[in-house]
Short mmCIF file of C-alpha atoms and ligand atoms in Angstrom, two decimals:
data_model
loop_
_atom_site.label_atom_id
_atom_site.label_comp_id
_atom_site.label_asym_id
_atom_site.label_seq_id
_atom_site.Cartn_x
_atom_site.Cartn_y
_atom_site.Cartn_z
CA MET A 1 89.24 100.79 117.00
CA THR A 2 87.30 100.12 120.17
CA PRO A 3 89.63 99.39 123.09
CA VAL A 4 89.13 95.93 124.59
CA PHE A 5 90.09 95.12 128.19
CA ARG A 6 89.79 91.82 129.99
CA PHE A 7 89.99 90.37 133.47
CA ALA A 8 91.21 86.79 133.31
CA PRO A 9 91.11 85.00 136.66
CA SER A 10 92.04 81.36 137.20
CA PRO A 11 89.30 79.60 139.16
CA ASN A 12 91.71 77.75 141.45
CA GLY A 13 90.57 79.70 144.49
CA ARG A 14 88.27 82.55 145.43
CA LEU A 15 89.18 86.15 144.61
CA HIS A 16 90.97 88.36 147.10
CA LEU A 17 91.42 92.14 147.22
CA GLY A 18 94.26 92.05 144.69
CA HIS A 19 91.97 90.47 142.12
CA ALA A 20 89.25 92.97 142.95
CA TYR A 21 91.69 95.80 142.30
CA SER A 22 92.72 94.34 138.95
CA ALA A 23 89.15 93.70 137.84
CA LEU A 24 87.91 97.16 138.91
CA LEU A 25 90.88 98.84 137.23
CA ASN A 26 90.24 97.03 133.94
CA ALA A 27 86.55 97.88 134.05
CA ALA A 28 87.24 101.54 134.94
CA LEU A 29 89.73 101.93 132.09
CA ALA A 30 87.31 100.31 129.65
CA ARG A 31 84.63 102.76 130.78
CA ARG A 32 86.98 105.73 130.54
CA LEU A 33 88.03 104.84 126.98
CA GLN A 34 84.49 103.82 126.00
CA GLY A 35 85.84 100.37 125.37
CA ARG A 36 84.67 96.82 126.01
CA PHE A 37 85.27 94.81 129.17
CA LEU A 38 85.54 91.02 128.93
CA LEU A 39 85.80 88.30 131.53
CA ARG A 40 87.75 85.15 130.74
CA MET A 41 88.00 82.03 132.90
CA GLU A 42 91.54 80.71 132.70
CA ASP A 43 90.71 77.20 133.82
CA ILE A 44 93.05 75.09 131.68
CA ASP A 45 94.67 73.66 134.81
CA THR A 46 92.01 71.05 135.40
CA THR A 47 93.99 69.71 138.36
CA ARG A 48 93.31 72.90 140.34
CA CYS A 49 90.37 74.75 138.76
CA THR A 50 86.75 73.86 139.45
CA GLU A 51 83.38 75.00 138.15
CA ALA A 52 82.28 75.78 141.69
CA LEU A 53 85.18 78.22 142.07
CA ALA A 54 84.37 79.75 138.67
CA ARG A 55 80.79 80.31 139.87
CA GLY A 56 82.16 81.83 143.08
CA ILE A 57 84.31 84.24 141.06
CA ILE A 58 81.31 85.35 139.01
CA GLU A 59 79.40 85.90 142.26
CA ASP A 60 82.28 87.97 143.69
CA LEU A 61 82.58 90.12 140.58
CA ALA A 62 78.83 90.71 140.44
CA TRP A 63 78.89 91.63 144.12
CA LEU A 64 81.56 94.22 143.31
CA GLY A 65 79.08 95.72 140.85
CA LEU A 66 80.93 94.71 137.71
CA THR A 67 79.29 93.77 134.44
CA TRP A 68 80.95 92.20 131.44
CA GLU A 69 80.08 90.97 128.00
CA GLU A 70 78.55 87.54 127.58
CA PRO A 71 79.45 84.87 126.77
CA VAL A 72 82.41 84.53 129.07
CA ARG A 73 85.25 82.75 127.32
CA VAL A 74 86.07 79.59 129.26
CA GLN A 75 89.50 78.34 128.26
CA SER A 76 88.81 74.68 128.95
CA HIS A 77 86.24 74.77 126.12
CA HIS A 78 88.75 75.95 123.55
CA GLY A 79 91.43 73.26 123.45
CA ASP A 80 91.23 73.23 119.63
CA ASP A 81 92.40 76.84 119.42
CA TYR A 82 95.46 76.09 121.54
CA ALA A 83 96.14 72.86 119.62
CA ARG A 84 96.16 74.85 116.38
CA ALA A 85 98.63 77.36 117.80
CA LEU A 86 100.83 74.53 119.05
CA ALA A 87 100.66 72.78 115.66
CA SER A 88 101.85 75.96 114.00
CA LEU A 89 104.94 76.00 116.25
CA GLN A 90 105.45 72.25 115.77
CA SER A 91 105.33 72.53 111.99
CA ARG A 92 108.32 74.89 112.13
CA SER A 93 110.20 72.84 114.76
CA LEU A 94 110.02 75.78 117.13
CA VAL A 95 109.00 73.39 119.91
CA TYR A 96 110.27 69.93 120.82
CA PRO A 97 108.92 67.10 122.95
CA CYS A 98 110.40 66.82 126.43
CA PHE A 99 110.09 63.59 128.40
CA CYS A 100 111.76 64.81 131.60
CA SER A 101 109.93 64.65 134.89
CA ARG A 102 109.71 67.71 137.09
CA ARG A 103 112.18 66.05 139.44
CA GLU A 104 114.70 65.36 136.67
CA VAL A 105 114.60 68.99 135.61
CA GLU A 106 114.95 70.13 139.20
CA GLU A 107 117.98 67.93 139.73
CA ALA A 108 119.69 68.87 136.47
CA SER A 109 119.40 72.64 136.77
CA ALA A 110 120.68 75.20 139.21
CA ARG A 111 119.48 78.25 137.27
CA ARG A 112 115.97 79.65 137.59
CA ASP A 113 113.44 81.25 135.26
CA PRO A 114 111.61 84.46 136.28
CA ASP A 115 108.92 82.37 138.01
CA GLY A 116 111.57 80.67 140.12
CA ALA A 117 111.21 77.35 138.30
CA PRO A 118 114.39 75.56 137.18
CA LEU A 119 115.68 76.76 133.83
CA TYR A 120 115.56 73.77 131.49
CA PRO A 121 119.07 72.41 130.84
CA GLY A 122 118.13 71.18 127.35
CA THR A 123 118.22 67.45 128.08
CA CYS A 124 115.64 66.57 125.41
CA ALA A 125 116.50 69.35 122.96
CA TYR A 126 118.68 67.28 120.70
CA LEU A 127 117.43 63.71 121.02
CA ALA A 128 117.69 61.72 117.78
CA PRO A 129 114.42 62.01 115.82
CA GLU A 130 114.05 58.17 115.68
CA MET A 131 114.38 58.01 119.45
CA VAL A 132 111.74 60.73 119.89
CA ALA A 133 109.37 58.97 117.48
CA ALA A 134 109.84 55.65 119.29
CA ARG A 135 109.20 57.15 122.71
CA ILE A 136 106.07 58.93 121.51
CA ALA A 137 104.85 55.75 119.75
CA ALA A 138 105.38 53.89 123.04
CA GLY A 139 103.00 56.36 124.68
CA GLU A 140 105.58 58.11 126.86
CA SER A 141 104.09 61.32 128.18
CA HIS A 142 105.78 64.52 127.10
CA SER A 143 105.47 68.25 127.24
CA TRP A 144 106.41 70.60 124.40
CA ARG A 145 109.15 73.12 125.03
CA LEU A 146 109.99 76.20 123.04
CA ARG A 147 113.32 75.93 121.25
CA MET A 148 114.36 79.35 122.50
CA ASP A 149 117.46 79.84 120.33
CA LYS A 150 115.55 78.98 117.15
CA ALA A 151 112.56 81.06 118.23
CA LEU A 152 114.74 84.11 118.82
CA ALA A 153 116.45 83.61 115.46
CA ALA A 154 113.03 83.50 113.77
CA VAL A 155 111.95 86.97 114.93
CA ALA A 156 113.37 90.48 114.76
CA PRO A 157 116.75 90.85 116.52
CA SER A 158 115.12 92.80 119.30
CA LEU A 159 111.57 92.46 120.51
CA HIS A 160 109.53 95.29 121.94
CA TYR A 161 106.15 96.06 123.35
CA ARG A 162 104.37 99.25 124.32
CA ARG A 163 103.61 99.87 127.96
CA PHE A 164 101.07 102.47 129.02
CA ALA A 165 100.77 104.41 132.25
CA LEU A 166 97.49 105.07 134.03
CA TYR A 167 95.76 108.47 134.06
CA ALA A 168 97.26 110.08 130.93
CA MET A 169 97.73 106.69 129.25
CA GLU A 170 101.12 107.83 127.96
CA GLU A 171 103.03 105.05 126.22
CA GLU A 172 106.64 103.98 126.16
CA THR A 173 108.53 101.23 124.39
CA VAL A 174 109.92 98.37 126.45
CA THR A 175 112.46 95.82 125.24
CA ALA A 176 111.30 92.26 125.84
CA ASP A 177 113.85 89.72 127.05
CA PRO A 178 112.24 86.31 126.57
CA ALA A 179 115.58 84.44 126.72
CA ARG A 180 115.33 84.56 130.52
CA TRP A 181 112.68 81.85 130.25
CA GLY A 182 114.94 79.38 128.46
CA ASP A 183 113.18 76.49 126.73
CA ALA A 184 109.87 77.18 128.46
CA VAL A 185 107.03 74.65 128.50
CA ILE A 186 104.47 75.70 125.89
CA ALA A 187 102.24 72.64 126.24
CA ARG A 188 102.18 70.73 129.50
CA LYS A 189 102.18 66.96 129.73
CA ASP A 190 98.80 66.83 131.41
CA ILE A 191 96.83 69.57 129.68
CA ALA A 192 98.40 69.96 126.19
CA THR A 193 98.61 73.73 126.51
CA SER A 194 100.04 76.24 128.97
CA TYR A 195 99.12 79.56 130.48
CA HIS A 196 101.48 81.28 128.02
CA LEU A 197 100.10 79.67 124.86
CA SER A 198 96.46 80.04 125.91
CA VAL A 199 96.75 83.65 126.99
CA VAL A 200 98.34 84.88 123.75
CA THR A 201 95.88 82.85 121.66
CA ASP A 202 92.87 84.21 123.55
CA ASP A 203 94.03 87.80 123.73
CA ALA A 204 94.33 87.72 119.93
CA LEU A 205 91.07 85.83 119.29
CA GLN A 206 89.21 88.24 121.58
CA SER A 207 90.88 91.31 120.01
CA VAL A 208 92.18 92.43 123.40
CA SER A 209 93.92 95.75 122.86
CA HIS A 210 94.93 96.58 126.45
CA VAL A 211 96.26 93.97 128.88
CA VAL A 212 96.15 95.23 132.47
CA ARG A 213 97.46 92.73 135.00
CA GLY A 214 99.68 92.45 138.05
CA ALA A 215 103.40 93.19 138.11
CA ASP A 216 103.99 89.52 138.92
CA LEU A 217 103.23 88.80 135.25
CA GLU A 218 105.55 91.45 133.81
CA ALA A 219 108.31 88.94 133.06
CA ALA A 220 105.80 86.63 131.38
CA THR A 221 104.92 89.45 129.00
CA CYS A 222 108.39 89.05 127.43
CA LEU A 223 107.57 85.45 126.54
CA HIS A 224 104.11 86.43 125.34
CA VAL A 225 105.56 89.04 122.98
CA LEU A 226 107.85 86.35 121.51
CA LEU A 227 104.95 83.91 121.05
CA GLN A 228 102.88 86.65 119.40
CA ALA A 229 105.71 87.31 116.95
CA LEU A 230 106.11 83.59 116.19
CA LEU A 231 102.37 83.06 115.72
CA GLY A 232 101.76 86.24 113.72
CA LEU A 233 99.48 87.68 116.42
CA PRO A 234 99.18 91.35 117.31
CA THR A 235 100.84 92.55 120.52
CA PRO A 236 98.41 94.47 122.75
CA LEU A 237 99.43 97.42 124.91
CA TYR A 238 100.38 96.42 128.45
CA HIS A 239 100.13 97.89 131.91
CA HIS A 240 101.42 95.94 134.90
CA HIS A 241 99.91 97.31 138.07
CA ALA A 242 101.48 97.16 141.53
CA LEU A 243 100.37 94.25 143.67
CA LEU A 244 98.47 94.73 146.88
CA LEU A 245 100.52 93.34 149.72
CA ALA A 246 99.47 91.61 152.90
CA PRO A 247 100.45 93.43 156.12
CA GLU A 248 103.70 91.41 156.43
CA GLY A 249 104.66 92.45 152.90
CA ASP A 250 103.78 89.07 151.38
CA LYS A 251 101.92 88.87 148.12
CA LEU A 252 98.18 88.48 148.72
CA ALA A 253 97.53 84.95 147.64
CA LYS A 254 94.63 82.59 147.66
CA SER A 255 97.11 79.81 148.38
CA LYS A 256 98.33 81.50 151.55
CA GLY A 257 94.85 81.58 153.01
CA GLY A 258 94.57 85.38 152.76
CA GLU A 259 91.11 86.84 153.32
CA THR A 260 88.94 86.44 150.22
CA LEU A 261 86.17 88.72 149.00
CA ALA A 262 83.73 86.04 150.15
CA ASP A 263 85.26 86.23 153.66
CA LEU A 264 84.94 90.03 153.67
CA ARG A 265 81.34 89.79 152.55
CA ALA A 266 80.61 87.17 155.22
CA ARG A 267 81.85 89.48 157.94
CA GLY A 268 79.63 92.28 156.75
CA VAL A 269 82.00 94.41 154.66
CA SER A 270 80.04 96.01 151.82
CA SER A 271 81.16 96.08 148.20
CA GLY A 272 81.02 99.89 148.43
CA GLN A 273 83.60 99.77 151.21
CA VAL A 274 85.83 97.50 149.15
CA ARG A 275 85.53 99.77 146.12
CA ALA A 276 86.25 102.85 148.22
CA MET A 277 89.29 101.19 149.78
CA LEU A 278 90.71 100.25 146.37
CA SER A 279 89.90 103.42 144.50
N1 LIG B 301 94.93 83.85 134.91
C1 LIG B 301 96.02 84.63 135.41
C2 LIG B 301 95.92 84.73 136.91
O1 LIG B 301 94.86 84.53 137.49
C3 LIG B 301 96.05 86.04 134.85
C4 LIG B 301 96.40 86.03 133.43
C5 LIG B 301 96.52 87.37 132.74
O2 LIG B 301 95.92 88.36 133.17
O3 LIG B 301 97.18 87.39 131.72
O4 LIG B 301 96.91 84.99 137.54
#
């Protein structure tokens, strides 16, 4: 089977060197394995993503000399696919509606998930069904959370995925520990899906065989492997690359105002220099 790689940026800011590294690595691996290279716009968070930023990302990637298959999958156009995946989990009561506000969860929980968000204390997990129906009928906004204990009981006693190393592409088996995420939000109140649900749905729909992304998403992979098992989707091979760090050791982040590729270009750095620096 032809290997399929993807670069999947969120257009909530312009790309920085860390993104460039990830995109170039995916494209280089696809070339090396004579595979396909896809670009996907992960723009479900309509509160932060814009079309102008998506256009900027395309400009940055083209400037780097990358090419990808068209059409680009734009997540905000595929709500039906995520709704179907959610419905499949709902039909088996693997998710439940949660009416809590962010603040309520924050106040009720001292423990943290791998992203540093409060681990859900289960407030809405066992509400009486009539109460849930009444609150939904009254139009109360709600997210959908994974019922982690039931989800774990529904899959094999231990979950695994295959991780591959660069260069020789040797593989090893990794045990996934999704329980660390607790009853994670699978569909947000405001956008009816989540990064986790959308990414596993799209990776499967696009036949992605190799997921290459930053080490900051390694913990999320555990949850993705669980969702794949629950939804009957294949689990791709994974490689989590090291993150490029800012001089002070901070993660390079758009949000921290780190220099973007557009900034580098504006001060006369060439794409060849960027590629040479990252290679
Ligand atoms: N959209 C995510 C990001 O920009 C990456 C998702 C992924 O590669 O799975 O951080």
